[in-house]
Amino acid sequence: MSTGARKLFGTDGIRAVAGEAPLDPGTIYATGLALGHSLSAKTERPRVILGRDTRESGPWIAATIAAGLSEAGAEVESAGTVPTPAVAFLTRKHGFDAGVVISASHNPWRDNGIKLFGGDGFKLPDAVELEIEKEIFERIGTMAVPDHTTLEPVKGNSAYKLDYIDFLLKAVQYLKLDGMKIVADCANGAAAAIAPSLFRPLGGEVELMNISPDGRNINDGCGALHPEWVAKQVKERGANLGLTFDGDADRCMLADSQGKVINGDAILLIAARDMKERGLLTGDMVVATTMSNMGLEAALKRSGITMLRAPVGDRYVLEMMQKENAALGGEQSGHVLFPHLATTGDGLLTALVALDLIVRSGKSIDELTADLKVYPQVIVNVNVREKKPLESIPSVAEKIRAAEEELRDTGRVVIRYSGTEPLARVMIEAESEEAMRRNADAIADAIRAELGV
C-alpha cells in the first residue's frame, strides 16, 4: 500500500493543470512510451484502449499519449468520451493489454489526468507504476517530443460505448422505472455521453440535466461535488429521486423526494442490507473508509454487519476488500465497489443498483435510510505549499492530540493530505457540533500557520 516512493502517480493516476508539468506534452508522450515499453516486454504487439471525459484538453492529451504508445509498438484504439469505469470494463472484456483514461474526475475543467488500468480491468499495481515512472523521468528532456497540434486526433469507436451500455443494462436486467420520476445530473461530464441511451429503455420519466458539455463546464456548480444542486431540482420538480455523477462518472450520489442528499455512506447501508438479505454479502462485512460516518457503522451493526475502515482512496478500499474477501465497499463520496459486477467504482452502475433495490423493495429511499443517524461531521480543506508529515510539526500535533483527547468517546479525528490536490483535509466528527467545529478550526488554523499558501 506504500505510495510514498511514487512521484507522478497519486492515488488516482497523474493529475495536474493540463499543459503544465507533470501534464505537459513531454511528460504525456513519455508516459505513452513508458507504458508501451512496459507492455511490450510481455506481449509482442500490445493493444491499448483509450477513453476520456469532456474537458477541452482531452483530445490533445489523447493524441499525445497515443503517439507515445504507437512509437513504443502498441496498437491504440479509443472508446471516445466514456466514463472511467467503461475503460476498465472494455479493457477486460476485449482482451486489451491496458486501458488509459484521460480525466481529472471531480476536479475543475483546467485540470486533467491520466489513469492506467491493466488487462484485468484493475488499476495498475504500485510496483508497475513505479517502473513506468522511472522510465518517464529518464526520458524527460532527452527525447524529441512531437508537436501535439500536428498530431492526428484519436478517433473513437462508438461500438465500444454501446457495449458498455449493454453491460450496465444486463446488470439490472429486470429493472423497470415505470411510475417513477427521476432527475439525473450528468455534471456536463462523461455520463452525458451514456445516460440518454442508458435510461431510455428503462421507462419512467427520467429528466437528464447538465448534458451539454462545452469543454469547460464539467463539474461547474453541478454533479456529485455539488449534490445539493440535484437535491433542489428533485424537490422543485416533485420527483421521486435524484441521481448525480462526477466528471468521469465513477461516483454517484442520490437525493430523496424531500431534497435531502443521500451520500455514499447511505448507499453502502442500503446495498449492504439488501445483499445480506439475498446471501450476497460475504462475511457480513462492508469496507468503508476513515471518512465514513460513525452513524453508518452503528446502523450496519444493528443489521449484524461489520464495517471495516480502509484509508481514503478507492485503490485502498479495493485492496482491503480483496484481502478480506468482502463483496461490498466504498467511500462517502459516492464511489461504491461491487466486485461481483465490476472491477472498479462505477457511478452509473451504482445508480442502477440503487434504483433496482428501491423498485424491488417497494420503499422510497427515505424509508430505506430512515434509521441512519448521521453524527455531525465537518471537513475543512487547507491549501498547503508542501505535504510535510503533520506529526512532525509540534503546533499541529498538539492541536490534534487535544482534539483526540476531548473527543475520545464521542467522536473521531481524521487528518490527511489529499492524494490528488495540494490540500490538507481536517475531518472531525462528534456528538457535539460546537466541539466539532472548535477543534476542526483549531487544527486547520495550526496547519495554515505552518504550511498555508
CSV table of C-alpha atoms in Angstrom, one decimal:
chain,number,residue,atom,x,y,z
A,1,MET,CA,0.0,0.0,0.0
A,2,SER,CA,3.0,2.3,0.1
A,3,THR,CA,2.7,5.2,-2.3
A,4,GLY,CA,5.4,7.3,-0.8
A,5,ALA,CA,8.0,6.5,-3.4
A,6,ARG,CA,5.8,7.4,-6.4
A,7,LYS,CA,6.3,11.0,-7.6
A,8,LEU,CA,3.9,11.2,-10.6
A,9,PHE,CA,1.1,8.8,-9.8
A,10,GLY,CA,-1.1,9.8,-6.8
A,11,THR,CA,-3.9,7.7,-5.5
A,12,ASP,CA,-5.7,8.2,-8.8
A,13,GLY,CA,-3.1,8.4,-11.5
A,14,ILE,CA,-1.3,11.6,-12.7
A,15,ARG,CA,-3.3,14.8,-12.2
A,16,ALA,CA,-2.4,18.4,-12.8
A,17,VAL,CA,-3.4,21.6,-14.8
A,18,ALA,CA,-3.4,20.5,-18.4
A,19,GLY,CA,-0.4,21.7,-20.3
A,20,GLU,CA,1.7,22.2,-17.1
A,21,ALA,CA,4.1,19.7,-15.6
A,22,PRO,CA,3.5,16.8,-14.9
A,23,LEU,CA,0.8,17.1,-17.6
A,24,ASP,CA,2.9,18.8,-20.2
A,25,PRO,CA,3.3,17.3,-23.7
A,26,GLY,CA,6.8,15.9,-22.9
A,27,THR,CA,5.6,14.0,-19.8
A,28,ILE,CA,2.4,12.8,-21.5
A,29,TYR,CA,4.4,11.5,-24.5
A,30,ALA,CA,7.0,9.9,-22.2
A,31,THR,CA,4.1,8.2,-20.3
A,32,GLY,CA,2.8,6.7,-23.5
A,33,LEU,CA,6.3,5.5,-24.4
A,34,ALA,CA,6.9,4.0,-20.9
A,35,LEU,CA,3.6,2.3,-20.8
A,36,GLY,CA,4.1,0.9,-24.3
A,37,HIS,CA,7.6,-0.4,-23.4
A,38,SER,CA,6.3,-2.0,-20.2
A,39,LEU,CA,3.6,-3.8,-22.1
A,40,SER,CA,5.9,-4.8,-25.0
A,41,ALA,CA,8.1,-6.6,-22.5
A,42,LYS,CA,5.3,-9.2,-22.1
A,43,THR,CA,3.5,-9.0,-25.4
A,44,GLU,CA,4.8,-8.5,-28.9
A,45,ARG,CA,2.1,-6.2,-30.2
A,46,PRO,CA,0.2,-4.8,-27.1
A,47,ARG,CA,-3.3,-3.4,-27.6
A,48,VAL,CA,-4.4,-0.4,-25.6
A,49,ILE,CA,-7.8,1.3,-25.4
A,50,LEU,CA,-8.2,5.0,-24.5
A,51,GLY,CA,-11.2,6.8,-23.1
A,52,ARG,CA,-11.7,10.4,-21.9
A,53,ASP,CA,-14.1,12.8,-20.2
A,54,THR,CA,-15.4,16.1,-21.7
A,55,ARG,CA,-12.5,18.5,-20.9
A,56,GLU,CA,-11.3,20.6,-23.8
A,57,SER,CA,-7.7,19.4,-23.2
A,58,GLY,CA,-8.8,15.7,-23.6
A,59,PRO,CA,-8.3,15.4,-27.4
A,60,TRP,CA,-4.7,16.7,-27.5
A,61,ILE,CA,-3.7,14.7,-24.4
A,62,ALA,CA,-5.2,11.6,-26.1
A,63,ALA,CA,-3.3,12.2,-29.3
A,64,THR,CA,0.0,12.8,-27.4
A,65,ILE,CA,-0.2,9.6,-25.3
A,66,ALA,CA,-1.4,7.6,-28.3
A,67,ALA,CA,1.7,8.9,-30.3
A,68,GLY,CA,4.0,7.6,-27.4
A,69,LEU,CA,2.2,4.3,-27.3
A,70,SER,CA,2.4,3.8,-31.1
A,71,GLU,CA,6.1,4.8,-31.1
A,72,ALA,CA,6.7,2.0,-28.5
A,73,GLY,CA,5.0,-0.6,-30.7
A,74,ALA,CA,1.5,-0.6,-29.2
A,75,GLU,CA,-1.8,-0.7,-31.2
A,76,VAL,CA,-4.1,2.0,-29.9
A,77,GLU,CA,-7.9,2.2,-30.1
A,78,SER,CA,-10.4,4.6,-28.5
A,79,ALA,CA,-13.8,4.4,-27.0
A,80,GLY,CA,-14.1,8.2,-27.3
A,81,THR,CA,-15.9,10.1,-24.5
A,82,VAL,CA,-16.8,7.5,-21.9
A,83,PRO,CA,-16.8,7.1,-18.1
A,84,THR,CA,-13.6,5.9,-16.4
A,85,PRO,CA,-15.3,2.5,-15.4
A,86,ALA,CA,-16.2,2.0,-19.1
A,87,VAL,CA,-12.5,1.8,-20.0
A,88,ALA,CA,-11.9,-0.7,-17.1
A,89,PHE,CA,-14.7,-2.9,-18.4
A,90,LEU,CA,-13.8,-2.7,-22.1
A,91,THR,CA,-10.1,-3.4,-21.4
A,92,ARG,CA,-11.0,-6.7,-19.7
A,93,LYS,CA,-13.8,-7.7,-22.0
A,94,HIS,CA,-12.0,-7.2,-25.3
A,95,GLY,CA,-8.6,-8.5,-24.1
A,96,PHE,CA,-6.7,-5.2,-24.3
A,97,ASP,CA,-3.4,-5.2,-22.5
A,98,ALA,CA,-4.1,-1.9,-20.9
A,99,GLY,CA,-6.6,0.9,-20.6
A,100,VAL,CA,-5.9,4.6,-20.4
A,101,VAL,CA,-8.3,7.2,-19.1
A,102,ILE,CA,-7.8,10.9,-19.7
A,103,SER,CA,-9.8,12.6,-16.9
A,104,ALA,CA,-9.4,14.6,-13.7
A,105,SER,CA,-12.6,13.2,-12.3
A,106,HIS,CA,-14.2,15.8,-10.0
A,107,ASN,CA,-11.5,18.5,-10.5
A,108,PRO,CA,-12.2,21.8,-12.3
A,109,TRP,CA,-12.0,21.9,-16.2
A,110,ARG,CA,-8.5,23.3,-16.4
A,111,ASP,CA,-7.1,20.1,-14.7
A,112,ASN,CA,-6.8,16.8,-16.4
A,113,GLY,CA,-5.2,13.5,-15.6
A,114,ILE,CA,-4.0,10.0,-16.8
A,115,LYS,CA,-5.3,6.8,-15.1
A,116,LEU,CA,-4.0,3.4,-16.1
A,117,PHE,CA,-5.7,0.1,-16.0
A,118,GLY,CA,-4.1,-3.4,-16.5
A,119,GLY,CA,-5.6,-6.0,-18.8
A,120,ASP,CA,-7.6,-7.4,-15.8
A,121,GLY,CA,-9.6,-4.2,-15.6
A,122,PHE,CA,-7.9,-3.2,-12.3
A,123,LYS,CA,-5.7,-0.1,-11.7
A,124,LEU,CA,-2.1,-0.9,-12.3
A,125,PRO,CA,-0.2,-2.1,-9.1
A,126,ASP,CA,2.1,0.4,-7.4
A,127,ALA,CA,5.2,-1.5,-8.5
A,128,VAL,CA,4.3,-1.3,-12.2
A,129,GLU,CA,3.5,2.4,-11.9
A,130,LEU,CA,6.9,2.9,-10.3
A,131,GLU,CA,8.7,1.2,-13.2
A,132,ILE,CA,6.8,3.3,-15.7
A,133,GLU,CA,7.7,6.5,-13.6
A,134,LYS,CA,11.3,5.5,-13.7
A,135,GLU,CA,11.4,5.4,-17.5
A,136,ILE,CA,9.4,8.7,-17.7
A,137,PHE,CA,11.9,10.5,-15.6
A,138,GLU,CA,14.8,9.0,-17.7
A,139,ARG,CA,13.2,10.3,-20.9
A,140,ILE,CA,12.0,13.8,-20.0
A,141,GLY,CA,14.4,16.3,-21.5
A,142,THR,CA,16.3,13.7,-23.5
A,143,MET,CA,13.8,12.9,-26.3
A,144,ALA,CA,12.2,14.6,-29.2
A,145,VAL,CA,8.5,15.4,-28.4
A,146,PRO,CA,6.0,15.7,-31.3
A,147,ASP,CA,4.1,18.9,-31.6
A,148,HIS,CA,0.7,17.9,-30.3
A,149,THR,CA,-1.1,20.5,-32.6
A,150,THR,CA,0.0,18.5,-35.6
A,151,LEU,CA,-0.9,15.0,-34.3
A,152,GLU,CA,-3.8,13.1,-35.8
A,153,PRO,CA,-6.8,13.1,-33.4
A,154,VAL,CA,-7.6,9.6,-32.0
A,155,LYS,CA,-10.9,8.5,-33.4
A,156,GLY,CA,-13.4,7.0,-31.1
A,157,ASN,CA,-15.2,3.7,-32.0
A,158,SER,CA,-18.9,4.1,-30.9
A,159,ALA,CA,-19.4,0.3,-30.8
A,160,TYR,CA,-17.5,0.3,-27.5
A,161,LYS,CA,-19.9,2.8,-26.0
A,162,LEU,CA,-22.8,0.5,-26.9
A,163,ASP,CA,-21.0,-2.5,-25.5
A,164,TYR,CA,-20.7,-0.7,-22.1
A,165,ILE,CA,-24.4,0.4,-22.1
A,166,ASP,CA,-25.3,-3.2,-22.8
A,167,PHE,CA,-23.2,-4.4,-19.8
A,168,LEU,CA,-24.9,-1.9,-17.5
A,169,LEU,CA,-28.4,-2.9,-18.6
A,170,LYS,CA,-27.7,-6.6,-18.1
A,171,ALA,CA,-26.5,-5.9,-14.6
A,172,VAL,CA,-30.1,-4.9,-13.7
A,173,GLN,CA,-32.0,-6.9,-16.4
A,174,TYR,CA,-35.4,-6.8,-14.7
A,175,LEU,CA,-35.4,-3.1,-13.8
A,176,LYS,CA,-38.3,-1.0,-15.0
A,177,LEU,CA,-38.8,2.6,-13.8
A,178,ASP,CA,-42.5,2.8,-14.7
A,179,GLY,CA,-44.3,5.3,-12.5
A,180,MET,CA,-41.1,6.9,-11.2
A,181,LYS,CA,-40.0,10.5,-11.8
A,182,ILE,CA,-36.2,10.9,-11.7
A,183,VAL,CA,-33.8,13.8,-12.1
A,184,ALA,CA,-30.3,12.8,-13.2
A,185,ASP,CA,-27.4,15.4,-13.1
A,186,CYS,CA,-24.7,14.3,-15.6
A,187,ALA,CA,-22.2,17.1,-14.5
A,188,ASN,CA,-21.6,18.0,-18.1
A,189,GLY,CA,-19.1,15.1,-18.0
A,190,ALA,CA,-18.7,11.6,-19.3
A,191,ALA,CA,-22.1,10.5,-18.0
A,192,ALA,CA,-23.7,12.8,-20.6
A,193,ALA,CA,-22.4,10.6,-23.4
A,194,ILE,CA,-24.0,7.5,-21.9
A,195,ALA,CA,-27.1,8.5,-19.9
A,196,PRO,CA,-29.6,9.2,-22.8
A,197,SER,CA,-29.1,5.7,-24.3
A,198,LEU,CA,-28.9,4.0,-20.9
A,199,PHE,CA,-32.1,5.3,-19.3
A,200,ARG,CA,-34.3,5.3,-22.4
A,201,PRO,CA,-35.1,1.5,-22.3
A,202,LEU,CA,-35.9,1.6,-18.6
A,203,GLY,CA,-39.1,3.6,-18.9
A,204,GLY,CA,-40.3,6.0,-16.3
A,205,GLU,CA,-39.8,9.8,-16.5
A,206,VAL,CA,-36.1,10.5,-16.4
A,207,GLU,CA,-35.1,14.1,-16.8
A,208,LEU,CA,-31.4,14.4,-17.7
A,209,MET,CA,-29.7,17.6,-16.8
A,210,ASN,CA,-26.2,19.1,-17.4
A,211,ILE,CA,-25.8,17.0,-20.6
A,212,SER,CA,-24.3,19.8,-22.8
A,213,PRO,CA,-20.6,19.7,-22.2
A,214,ASP,CA,-18.6,22.6,-23.8
A,215,GLY,CA,-15.1,21.5,-22.5
A,216,ARG,CA,-15.2,24.0,-19.6
A,217,ASN,CA,-18.5,23.4,-17.8
A,218,ILE,CA,-17.6,20.0,-16.4
A,219,ASN,CA,-18.4,19.8,-12.6
A,220,ASP,CA,-19.2,23.5,-12.7
A,221,GLY,CA,-21.7,24.0,-9.8
A,222,CYS,CA,-23.2,20.6,-10.5
A,223,GLY,CA,-22.5,16.9,-10.3
A,224,ALA,CA,-21.5,14.8,-7.3
A,225,LEU,CA,-19.3,17.5,-5.9
A,226,HIS,CA,-22.4,19.7,-5.6
A,227,PRO,CA,-25.2,17.2,-4.8
A,228,GLU,CA,-27.3,20.0,-3.3
A,229,TRP,CA,-28.0,21.1,-6.9
A,230,VAL,CA,-29.8,17.9,-7.9
A,231,ALA,CA,-31.5,17.8,-4.5
A,232,LYS,CA,-33.0,21.2,-5.1
A,233,GLN,CA,-34.2,20.1,-8.6
A,234,VAL,CA,-35.8,17.0,-7.2
A,235,LYS,CA,-37.9,19.0,-4.7
A,236,GLU,CA,-38.8,21.7,-7.2
A,237,ARG,CA,-39.9,19.2,-9.8
A,238,GLY,CA,-41.8,16.8,-7.5
A,239,ALA,CA,-39.5,13.9,-8.4
A,240,ASN,CA,-39.1,10.6,-6.5
A,241,LEU,CA,-35.4,10.6,-6.7
A,242,GLY,CA,-32.3,12.4,-7.9
A,243,LEU,CA,-29.1,10.9,-9.3
A,244,THR,CA,-25.8,12.9,-9.6
A,245,PHE,CA,-22.5,11.9,-11.1
A,246,ASP,CA,-19.0,13.4,-11.1
A,247,GLY,CA,-17.0,14.4,-14.2
A,248,ASP,CA,-15.8,10.9,-15.1
A,249,ALA,CA,-18.9,9.2,-13.7
A,250,ASP,CA,-17.2,6.8,-11.3
A,251,ARG,CA,-19.1,8.4,-8.4
A,252,CYS,CA,-22.8,8.6,-7.7
A,253,MET,CA,-24.9,10.3,-5.0
A,254,LEU,CA,-28.7,10.4,-4.6
A,255,ALA,CA,-31.3,12.8,-3.4
A,256,ASP,CA,-34.6,11.9,-1.8
A,257,SER,CA,-38.0,13.4,-2.6
A,258,GLN,CA,-37.6,16.0,0.2
A,259,GLY,CA,-34.4,17.3,-1.3
A,260,LYS,CA,-32.1,15.6,1.1
A,261,VAL,CA,-28.7,14.4,-0.2
A,262,ILE,CA,-28.1,10.7,0.1
A,263,ASN,CA,-24.3,10.2,0.1
A,264,GLY,CA,-22.1,7.1,-0.4
A,265,ASP,CA,-22.4,6.1,3.3
A,266,ALA,CA,-26.2,5.7,2.9
A,267,ILE,CA,-25.8,3.9,-0.4
A,268,LEU,CA,-23.5,1.4,1.3
A,269,LEU,CA,-26.0,0.9,4.0
A,270,ILE,CA,-29.0,0.1,1.7
A,271,ALA,CA,-26.8,-2.1,-0.6
A,272,ALA,CA,-25.3,-4.0,2.4
A,273,ARG,CA,-28.7,-4.8,3.9
A,274,ASP,CA,-30.1,-5.9,0.5
A,275,MET,CA,-27.0,-8.0,-0.3
A,276,LYS,CA,-27.2,-9.6,3.2
A,277,GLU,CA,-30.8,-10.5,2.7
A,278,ARG,CA,-30.0,-12.1,-0.7
A,279,GLY,CA,-27.0,-14.0,0.7
A,280,LEU,CA,-24.5,-12.0,-1.4
A,281,LEU,CA,-22.7,-10.2,1.5
A,282,THR,CA,-19.7,-12.5,2.2
A,283,GLY,CA,-18.7,-12.5,5.8
A,284,ASP,CA,-21.5,-10.0,6.6
A,285,MET,CA,-19.0,-7.2,6.2
A,286,VAL,CA,-18.5,-3.9,4.4
A,287,VAL,CA,-15.3,-2.0,3.7
A,288,ALA,CA,-15.7,1.8,4.1
A,289,THR,CA,-13.0,4.4,4.8
A,290,THR,CA,-11.7,6.5,7.6
A,291,MET,CA,-14.0,9.3,6.4
A,292,SER,CA,-17.2,7.3,6.7
A,293,ASN,CA,-19.6,8.5,9.4
A,294,MET,CA,-19.9,6.7,12.8
A,295,GLY,CA,-23.6,6.6,12.1
A,296,LEU,CA,-23.1,4.2,9.2
A,297,GLU,CA,-21.1,1.9,11.5
A,298,ALA,CA,-23.9,1.9,14.1
A,299,ALA,CA,-26.7,1.3,11.5
A,300,LEU,CA,-24.8,-1.6,9.9
A,301,LYS,CA,-24.1,-3.1,13.4
A,302,ARG,CA,-27.8,-3.1,14.1
A,303,SER,CA,-28.2,-5.3,11.0
A,304,GLY,CA,-25.5,-7.7,12.1
A,305,ILE,CA,-23.0,-6.3,9.6
A,306,THR,CA,-19.3,-5.4,10.4
A,307,MET,CA,-17.8,-2.3,9.0
A,308,LEU,CA,-14.0,-2.2,8.3
A,309,ARG,CA,-12.2,1.1,7.6
A,310,ALA,CA,-9.6,1.5,4.9
A,311,PRO,CA,-7.5,4.6,4.1
A,312,VAL,CA,-9.2,7.1,1.7
A,313,GLY,CA,-8.9,6.2,-2.0
A,314,ASP,CA,-10.7,3.5,-4.0
A,315,ARG,CA,-7.5,1.5,-4.5
A,316,TYR,CA,-7.1,1.1,-0.8
A,317,VAL,CA,-10.8,0.2,-0.3
A,318,LEU,CA,-10.4,-2.5,-3.1
A,319,GLU,CA,-7.1,-3.7,-1.5
A,320,MET,CA,-8.8,-4.3,1.8
A,321,MET,CA,-11.9,-5.9,0.1
A,322,GLN,CA,-9.6,-8.4,-1.7
A,323,LYS,CA,-7.7,-9.2,1.4
A,324,GLU,CA,-10.9,-9.8,3.5
A,325,ASN,CA,-12.9,-11.3,0.6
A,326,ALA,CA,-15.6,-8.5,1.0
A,327,ALA,CA,-18.4,-8.2,-1.5
A,328,LEU,CA,-19.1,-4.5,-1.0
A,329,GLY,CA,-17.1,-1.4,-0.2
A,330,GLY,CA,-17.0,2.3,-0.9
A,331,GLU,CA,-16.5,5.9,0.1
A,332,GLN,CA,-18.7,8.6,1.4
A,333,SER,CA,-18.0,10.5,-1.9
A,334,GLY,CA,-20.3,8.0,-3.7
A,335,HIS,CA,-17.5,5.8,-5.1
A,336,VAL,CA,-19.0,2.3,-4.5
A,337,LEU,CA,-17.4,-1.1,-5.4
A,338,PHE,CA,-19.5,-4.1,-6.3
A,339,PRO,CA,-16.8,-6.7,-7.3
A,340,HIS,CA,-19.3,-9.3,-8.4
A,341,LEU,CA,-20.3,-6.8,-11.1
A,342,ALA,CA,-17.3,-4.6,-11.9
A,343,THR,CA,-13.6,-4.2,-11.2
A,344,THR,CA,-13.8,-0.5,-10.3
A,345,GLY,CA,-16.3,2.0,-8.9
A,346,ASP,CA,-18.9,2.9,-11.4
A,347,GLY,CA,-21.4,5.8,-10.8
A,348,LEU,CA,-23.9,4.7,-13.4
A,349,LEU,CA,-23.8,1.1,-12.2
A,350,THR,CA,-24.3,2.3,-8.6
A,351,ALA,CA,-27.3,4.4,-9.7
A,352,LEU,CA,-28.9,1.4,-11.4
A,353,VAL,CA,-28.2,-1.0,-8.5
A,354,ALA,CA,-29.8,1.6,-6.1
A,355,LEU,CA,-32.8,2.0,-8.4
A,356,ASP,CA,-33.2,-1.8,-8.7
A,357,LEU,CA,-33.1,-2.1,-4.9
A,358,ILE,CA,-35.7,0.7,-4.5
A,359,VAL,CA,-38.1,-0.8,-7.0
A,360,ARG,CA,-37.8,-4.4,-5.6
A,361,SER,CA,-38.3,-3.2,-2.0
A,362,GLY,CA,-41.3,-1.1,-2.9
A,363,LYS,CA,-39.9,1.5,-0.5
A,364,SER,CA,-38.6,5.0,-1.1
A,365,ILE,CA,-35.0,5.9,-0.4
A,366,ASP,CA,-36.2,8.0,2.5
A,367,GLU,CA,-37.7,4.9,4.2
A,368,LEU,CA,-34.7,2.7,3.4
A,369,THR,CA,-32.3,5.1,5.1
A,370,ALA,CA,-34.7,6.3,7.9
A,371,ASP,CA,-32.6,4.8,10.7
A,372,LEU,CA,-29.3,6.2,9.6
A,373,LYS,CA,-28.4,8.8,12.3
A,374,VAL,CA,-25.6,10.9,11.0
A,375,TYR,CA,-23.1,12.3,13.5
A,376,PRO,CA,-22.3,16.0,12.8
A,377,GLN,CA,-19.2,16.0,10.6
A,378,VAL,CA,-17.1,18.8,9.2
A,379,ILE,CA,-14.3,18.7,6.6
A,380,VAL,CA,-12.0,21.7,6.4
A,381,ASN,CA,-9.7,21.8,3.4
A,382,VAL,CA,-6.5,23.8,3.9
A,383,ASN,CA,-4.4,24.7,0.8
A,384,VAL,CA,-0.8,23.8,1.6
A,385,ARG,CA,2.6,24.5,-0.2
A,386,GLU,CA,4.1,21.2,0.8
A,387,LYS,CA,3.0,17.9,2.3
A,388,LYS,CA,5.2,17.7,5.4
A,389,PRO,CA,4.3,14.9,7.9
A,390,LEU,CA,1.9,16.7,10.3
A,391,GLU,CA,3.0,14.8,13.4
A,392,SER,CA,6.5,16.3,12.9
A,393,ILE,CA,5.0,19.9,13.3
A,394,PRO,CA,4.7,20.4,17.1
A,395,SER,CA,2.0,23.1,17.0
A,396,VAL,CA,-0.2,20.9,14.7
A,397,ALA,CA,0.5,17.7,16.6
A,398,GLU,CA,-0.5,19.4,19.8
A,399,LYS,CA,-3.9,20.5,18.4
A,400,ILE,CA,-4.6,17.1,17.0
A,401,ARG,CA,-3.8,15.4,20.4
A,402,ALA,CA,-6.0,17.9,22.2
A,403,ALA,CA,-9.0,17.1,19.9
A,404,GLU,CA,-8.4,13.3,20.1
A,405,GLU,CA,-8.4,13.6,23.9
A,406,GLU,CA,-11.6,15.6,24.1
A,407,LEU,CA,-13.5,13.5,21.6
A,408,ARG,CA,-12.1,10.1,22.7
A,409,ASP,CA,-15.5,8.5,23.4
A,410,THR,CA,-17.8,10.8,21.4
A,411,GLY,CA,-16.2,11.5,18.1
A,412,ARG,CA,-13.3,11.0,15.6
A,413,VAL,CA,-10.4,13.0,14.3
A,414,VAL,CA,-9.0,12.2,10.8
A,415,ILE,CA,-6.3,14.4,9.3
A,416,ARG,CA,-4.8,13.6,5.9
A,417,TYR,CA,-3.4,15.0,2.8
A,418,SER,CA,-5.4,14.8,-0.5
A,419,GLY,CA,-3.9,12.3,-2.9
A,420,THR,CA,-4.7,14.4,-5.9
A,421,GLU,CA,-4.6,18.1,-4.8
A,422,PRO,CA,-2.3,20.3,-2.6
A,423,LEU,CA,-4.7,20.1,0.3
A,424,ALA,CA,-4.7,19.0,3.9
A,425,ARG,CA,-8.1,17.7,4.9
A,426,VAL,CA,-9.2,18.1,8.5
A,427,MET,CA,-12.2,15.9,9.3
A,428,ILE,CA,-13.9,15.9,12.7
A,429,GLU,CA,-17.0,14.0,13.7
A,430,ALA,CA,-18.6,14.5,17.1
A,431,GLU,CA,-21.9,14.3,19.0
A,432,SER,CA,-21.4,18.0,19.9
A,433,GLU,CA,-21.4,20.3,16.9
A,434,GLU,CA,-19.7,23.0,18.9
A,435,ALA,CA,-16.8,20.7,19.9
A,436,MET,CA,-16.6,19.5,16.3
A,437,ARG,CA,-16.3,23.0,14.8
A,438,ARG,CA,-14.0,24.4,17.5
A,439,ASN,CA,-11.5,21.5,17.2
A,440,ALA,CA,-11.6,21.5,13.3
A,441,ASP,CA,-10.9,25.2,13.2
A,442,ALA,CA,-8.1,24.9,15.8
A,443,ILE,CA,-6.3,22.2,13.8
A,444,ALA,CA,-6.9,23.9,10.4
A,445,ASP,CA,-5.5,27.2,11.7
A,446,ALA,CA,-2.4,25.5,13.0
A,447,ILE,CA,-1.8,23.8,9.6
A,448,ARG,CA,-2.4,27.1,7.8
A,449,ALA,CA,0.0,28.9,10.0
A,450,GLU,CA,2.8,26.4,9.3
A,451,LEU,CA,2.1,25.2,5.7
A,452,GLY,CA,-0.5,27.6,4.2
A,453,VAL,CA,0.0,29.2,0.9
